[in-house]
Short mmCIF file of C-alpha atoms in Angstrom, two decimals:
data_model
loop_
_atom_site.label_atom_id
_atom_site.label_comp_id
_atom_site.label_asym_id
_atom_site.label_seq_id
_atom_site.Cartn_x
_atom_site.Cartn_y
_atom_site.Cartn_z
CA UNK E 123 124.38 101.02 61.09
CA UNK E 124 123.88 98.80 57.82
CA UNK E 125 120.31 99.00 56.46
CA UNK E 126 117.66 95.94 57.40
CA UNK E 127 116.28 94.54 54.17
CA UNK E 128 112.24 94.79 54.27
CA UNK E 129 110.39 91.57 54.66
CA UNK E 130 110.11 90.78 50.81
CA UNK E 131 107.13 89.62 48.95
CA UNK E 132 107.70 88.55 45.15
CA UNK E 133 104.50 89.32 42.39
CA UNK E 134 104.89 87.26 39.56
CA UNK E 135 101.61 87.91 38.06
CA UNK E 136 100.64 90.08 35.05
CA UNK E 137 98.38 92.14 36.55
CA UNK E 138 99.61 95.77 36.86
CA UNK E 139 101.24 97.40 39.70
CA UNK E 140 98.02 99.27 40.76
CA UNK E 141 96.21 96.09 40.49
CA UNK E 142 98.87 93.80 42.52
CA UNK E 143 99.10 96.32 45.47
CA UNK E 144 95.19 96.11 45.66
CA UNK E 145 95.24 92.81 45.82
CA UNK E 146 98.01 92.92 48.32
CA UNK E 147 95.78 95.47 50.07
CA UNK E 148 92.44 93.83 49.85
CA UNK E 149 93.92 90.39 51.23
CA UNK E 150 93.73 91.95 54.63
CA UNK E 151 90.39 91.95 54.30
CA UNK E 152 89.46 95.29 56.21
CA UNK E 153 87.52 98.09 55.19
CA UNK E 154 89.40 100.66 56.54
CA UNK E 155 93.42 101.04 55.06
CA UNK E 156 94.35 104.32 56.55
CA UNK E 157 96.63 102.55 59.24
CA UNK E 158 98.81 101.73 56.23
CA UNK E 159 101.46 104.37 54.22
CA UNK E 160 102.41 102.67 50.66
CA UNK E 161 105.66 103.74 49.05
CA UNK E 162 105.26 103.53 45.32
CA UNK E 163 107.12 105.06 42.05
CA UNK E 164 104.78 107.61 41.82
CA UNK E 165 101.69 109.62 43.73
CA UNK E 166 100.05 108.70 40.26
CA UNK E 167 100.24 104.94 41.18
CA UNK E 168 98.91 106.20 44.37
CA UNK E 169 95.79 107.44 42.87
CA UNK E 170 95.32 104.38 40.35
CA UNK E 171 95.67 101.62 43.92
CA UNK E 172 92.64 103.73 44.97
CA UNK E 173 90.40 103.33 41.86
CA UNK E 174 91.60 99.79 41.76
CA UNK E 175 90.11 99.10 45.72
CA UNK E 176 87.36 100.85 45.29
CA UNK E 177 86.04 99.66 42.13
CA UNK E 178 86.03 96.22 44.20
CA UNK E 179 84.87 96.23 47.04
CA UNK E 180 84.81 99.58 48.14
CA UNK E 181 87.08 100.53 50.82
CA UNK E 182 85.67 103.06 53.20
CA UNK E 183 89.73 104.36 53.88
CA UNK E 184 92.20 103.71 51.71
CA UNK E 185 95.81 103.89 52.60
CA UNK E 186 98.31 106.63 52.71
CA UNK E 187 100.99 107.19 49.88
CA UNK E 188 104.62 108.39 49.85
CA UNK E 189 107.03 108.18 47.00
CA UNK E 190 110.94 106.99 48.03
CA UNK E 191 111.49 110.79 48.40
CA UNK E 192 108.58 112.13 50.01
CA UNK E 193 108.50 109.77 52.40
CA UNK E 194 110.98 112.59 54.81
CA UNK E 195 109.42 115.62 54.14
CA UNK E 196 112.40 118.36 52.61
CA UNK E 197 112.09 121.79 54.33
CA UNK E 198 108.64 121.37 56.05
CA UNK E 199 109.68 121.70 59.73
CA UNK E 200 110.19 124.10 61.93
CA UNK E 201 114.11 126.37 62.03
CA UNK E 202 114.12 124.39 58.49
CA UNK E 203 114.71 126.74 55.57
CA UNK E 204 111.60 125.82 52.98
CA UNK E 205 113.02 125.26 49.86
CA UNK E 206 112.34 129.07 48.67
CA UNK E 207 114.24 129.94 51.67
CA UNK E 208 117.10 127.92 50.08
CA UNK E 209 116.99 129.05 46.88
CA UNK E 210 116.95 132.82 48.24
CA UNK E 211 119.91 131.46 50.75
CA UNK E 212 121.84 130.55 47.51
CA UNK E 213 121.04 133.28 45.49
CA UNK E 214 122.75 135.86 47.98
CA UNK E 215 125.80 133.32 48.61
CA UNK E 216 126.14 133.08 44.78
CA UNK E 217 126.06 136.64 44.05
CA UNK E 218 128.72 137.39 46.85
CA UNK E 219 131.07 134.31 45.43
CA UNK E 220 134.08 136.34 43.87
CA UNK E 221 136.32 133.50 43.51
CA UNK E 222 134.48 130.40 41.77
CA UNK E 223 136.09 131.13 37.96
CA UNK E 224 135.71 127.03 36.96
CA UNK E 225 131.97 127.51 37.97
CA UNK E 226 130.91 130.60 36.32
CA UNK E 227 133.97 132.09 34.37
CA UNK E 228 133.33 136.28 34.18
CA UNK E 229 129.40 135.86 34.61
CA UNK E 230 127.39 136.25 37.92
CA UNK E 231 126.39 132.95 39.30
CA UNK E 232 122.80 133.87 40.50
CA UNK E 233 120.98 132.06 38.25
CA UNK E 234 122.15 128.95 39.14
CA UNK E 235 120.44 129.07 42.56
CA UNK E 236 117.33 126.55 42.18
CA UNK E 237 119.72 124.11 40.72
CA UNK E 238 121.95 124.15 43.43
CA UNK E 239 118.86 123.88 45.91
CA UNK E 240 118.43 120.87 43.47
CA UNK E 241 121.67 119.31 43.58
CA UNK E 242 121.36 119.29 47.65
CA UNK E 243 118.44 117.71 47.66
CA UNK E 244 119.43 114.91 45.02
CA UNK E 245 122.74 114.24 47.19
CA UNK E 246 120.82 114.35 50.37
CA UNK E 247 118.73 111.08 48.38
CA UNK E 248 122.20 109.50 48.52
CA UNK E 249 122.39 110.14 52.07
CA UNK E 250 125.35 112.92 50.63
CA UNK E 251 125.82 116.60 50.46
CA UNK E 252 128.52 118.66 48.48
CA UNK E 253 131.73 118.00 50.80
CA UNK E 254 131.18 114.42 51.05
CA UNK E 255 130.44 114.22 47.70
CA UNK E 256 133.14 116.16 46.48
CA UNK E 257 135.93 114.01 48.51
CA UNK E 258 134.52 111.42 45.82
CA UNK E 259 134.09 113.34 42.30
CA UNK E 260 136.44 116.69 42.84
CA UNK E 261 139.42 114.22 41.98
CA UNK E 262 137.49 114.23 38.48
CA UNK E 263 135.77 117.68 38.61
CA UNK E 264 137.90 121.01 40.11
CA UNK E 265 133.91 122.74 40.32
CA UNK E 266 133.65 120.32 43.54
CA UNK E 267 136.15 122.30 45.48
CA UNK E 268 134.53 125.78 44.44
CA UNK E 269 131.23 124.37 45.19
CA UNK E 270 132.55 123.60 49.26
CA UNK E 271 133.36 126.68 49.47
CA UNK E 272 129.78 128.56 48.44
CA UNK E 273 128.10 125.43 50.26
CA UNK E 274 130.09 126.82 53.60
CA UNK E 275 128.75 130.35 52.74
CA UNK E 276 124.84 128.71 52.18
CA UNK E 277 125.29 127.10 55.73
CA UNK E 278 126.27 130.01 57.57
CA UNK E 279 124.05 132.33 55.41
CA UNK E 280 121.37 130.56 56.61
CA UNK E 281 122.68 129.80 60.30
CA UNK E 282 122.84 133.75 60.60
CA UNK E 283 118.90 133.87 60.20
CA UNK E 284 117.91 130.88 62.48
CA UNK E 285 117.56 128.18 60.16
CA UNK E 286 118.99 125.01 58.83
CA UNK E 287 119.25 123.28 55.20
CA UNK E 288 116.36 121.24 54.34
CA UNK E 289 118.57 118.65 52.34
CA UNK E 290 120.77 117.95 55.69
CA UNK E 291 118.00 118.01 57.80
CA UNK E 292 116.54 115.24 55.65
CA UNK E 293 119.35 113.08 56.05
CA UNK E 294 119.26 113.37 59.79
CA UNK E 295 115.69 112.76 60.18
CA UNK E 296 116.10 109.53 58.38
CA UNK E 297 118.54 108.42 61.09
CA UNK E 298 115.80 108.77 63.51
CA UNK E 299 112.61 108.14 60.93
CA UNK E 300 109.76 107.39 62.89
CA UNK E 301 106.26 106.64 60.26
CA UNK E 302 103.53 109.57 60.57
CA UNK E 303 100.84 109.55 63.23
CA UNK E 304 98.53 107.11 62.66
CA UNK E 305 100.68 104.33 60.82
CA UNK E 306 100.86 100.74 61.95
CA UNK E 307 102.09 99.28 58.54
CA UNK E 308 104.54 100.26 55.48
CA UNK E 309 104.25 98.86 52.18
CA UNK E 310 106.99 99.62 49.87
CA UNK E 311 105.76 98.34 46.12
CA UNK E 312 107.04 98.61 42.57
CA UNK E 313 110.04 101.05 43.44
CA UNK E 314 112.69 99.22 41.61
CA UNK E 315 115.56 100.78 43.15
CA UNK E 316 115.24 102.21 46.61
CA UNK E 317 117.29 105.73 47.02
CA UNK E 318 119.56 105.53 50.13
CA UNK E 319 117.97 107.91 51.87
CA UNK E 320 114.51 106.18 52.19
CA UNK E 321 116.93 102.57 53.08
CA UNK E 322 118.07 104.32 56.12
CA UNK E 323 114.63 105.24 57.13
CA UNK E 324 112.96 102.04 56.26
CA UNK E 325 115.26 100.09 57.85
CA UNK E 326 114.08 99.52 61.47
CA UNK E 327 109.99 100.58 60.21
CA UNK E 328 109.59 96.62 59.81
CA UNK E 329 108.27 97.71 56.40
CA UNK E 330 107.00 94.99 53.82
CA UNK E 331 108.29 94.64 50.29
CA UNK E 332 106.30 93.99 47.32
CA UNK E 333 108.71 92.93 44.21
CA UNK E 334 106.28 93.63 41.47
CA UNK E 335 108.36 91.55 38.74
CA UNK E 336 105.76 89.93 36.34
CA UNK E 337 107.78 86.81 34.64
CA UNK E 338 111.01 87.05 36.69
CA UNK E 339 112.41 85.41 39.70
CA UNK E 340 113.33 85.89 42.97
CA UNK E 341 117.17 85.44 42.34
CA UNK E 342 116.78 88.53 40.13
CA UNK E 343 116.70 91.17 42.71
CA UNK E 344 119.05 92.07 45.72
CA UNK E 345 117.47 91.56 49.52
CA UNK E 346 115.77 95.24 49.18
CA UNK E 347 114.40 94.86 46.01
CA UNK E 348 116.84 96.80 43.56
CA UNK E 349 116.89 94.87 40.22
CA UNK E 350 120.90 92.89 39.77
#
């Protein structure tokens, strides 16, 4: 299913993002904002939307924050692996690999276990993990074709203990995202260029769009946002 563009609001003004999504807050006029999750860049920008409401007008709840990625939570459910479960999955696939010589020549792979936690979860962003991304790049890189292999090992590795990767899990639950308990409203703001992943989840959430582009126009971004 192709991805429903948020409703899109355009900020032209000069003020800050922290400032502009205050304003964007406080224009509902209500005292209480934690009906509302707000997808920004950061959890910093988060924090500095909070100093900005309540140095105003002091709202008695402010909203909820995500970030792109946080808004699916990555190995924090239940017959998920957490992401130490992962990297202890990959650690015992990597050390049992005997036939990956493009990927680690003579040396034991074991080492590279938190970055291949960290590769899942950056594909799974892309709404990817290593086979499909390897049908794109192995034409380019032979490592793609070792890497199948030791991701079929992870899989069942983990299978074999009761519990699932956290990075394909993610992708899933974005097909189905539903917004946490509590949450009427979702305010994406000042994320220039929304990962897939978050797209697919955002896409039938009815979510609003605030284009914080001081001096530019409309006709500068696509219909979610992401500068052209």
């Amino acid at each position: 299913m192709p991805a429903k563009s948020p409703a899109a609001i355009l900020n032209t003004g000069k003020n800050p993002l922290p400032q502009a999504v205050a304003a964007h807050l406080r224009a509902k006029s209500v005292d209480a904002l934690d009906h509302v999750l707000v997808v920004l860049p950061t959890i910093e920008a988060g924090r500095r939307v909070v100093e900005a409401l309540l140095k105003d007008d002091g709202v008695i709840f402010p909203p909820r924050f995500a970030t792109p990625l946080t808004l699916i939570p990555f190995g924090d459910a239940e017959g998920v692996a957490t992401p130490t479960q992962a990297g202890m999955a990959w650690h015992a696939t990597l050390a049992a690999a005997k036939d990956c010589p493009l990927t680690f020549g003579d040396h034991s792979g074991t080492k590279f276990a938190s970055s291949f936690v960290a590769l899942t979860r950056d594909l799974a962003a892309g709404v990817l993990n290593i086979p499909a991304a390897s049908r794109i790049l192995a034409p380019k890189d032979p490592r793609w074709l070792e890497w199948c292999g030791l991701w079929e090992s992870y899989i069942a590795r983990l299978a074999s203990v009761g519990l699932r990767c956290p990075a394909e899990v993610q992708i899933e639950a974005a097909e189905d995202f539903h917004p946490p308990a509590g949450i009427t409203e979702i305010l994406v703001a000042g994320v220039a260029d929304l990962p897939p992943l978050a797209l697919r989840a955002l896409r039938n959430c009815h979510a609003e769009l605030l284009i914080h582009a001081p001096g530019l126009e409309r006709g500068a971004f696509d219909e979610f946002g992401r500068a052209k």
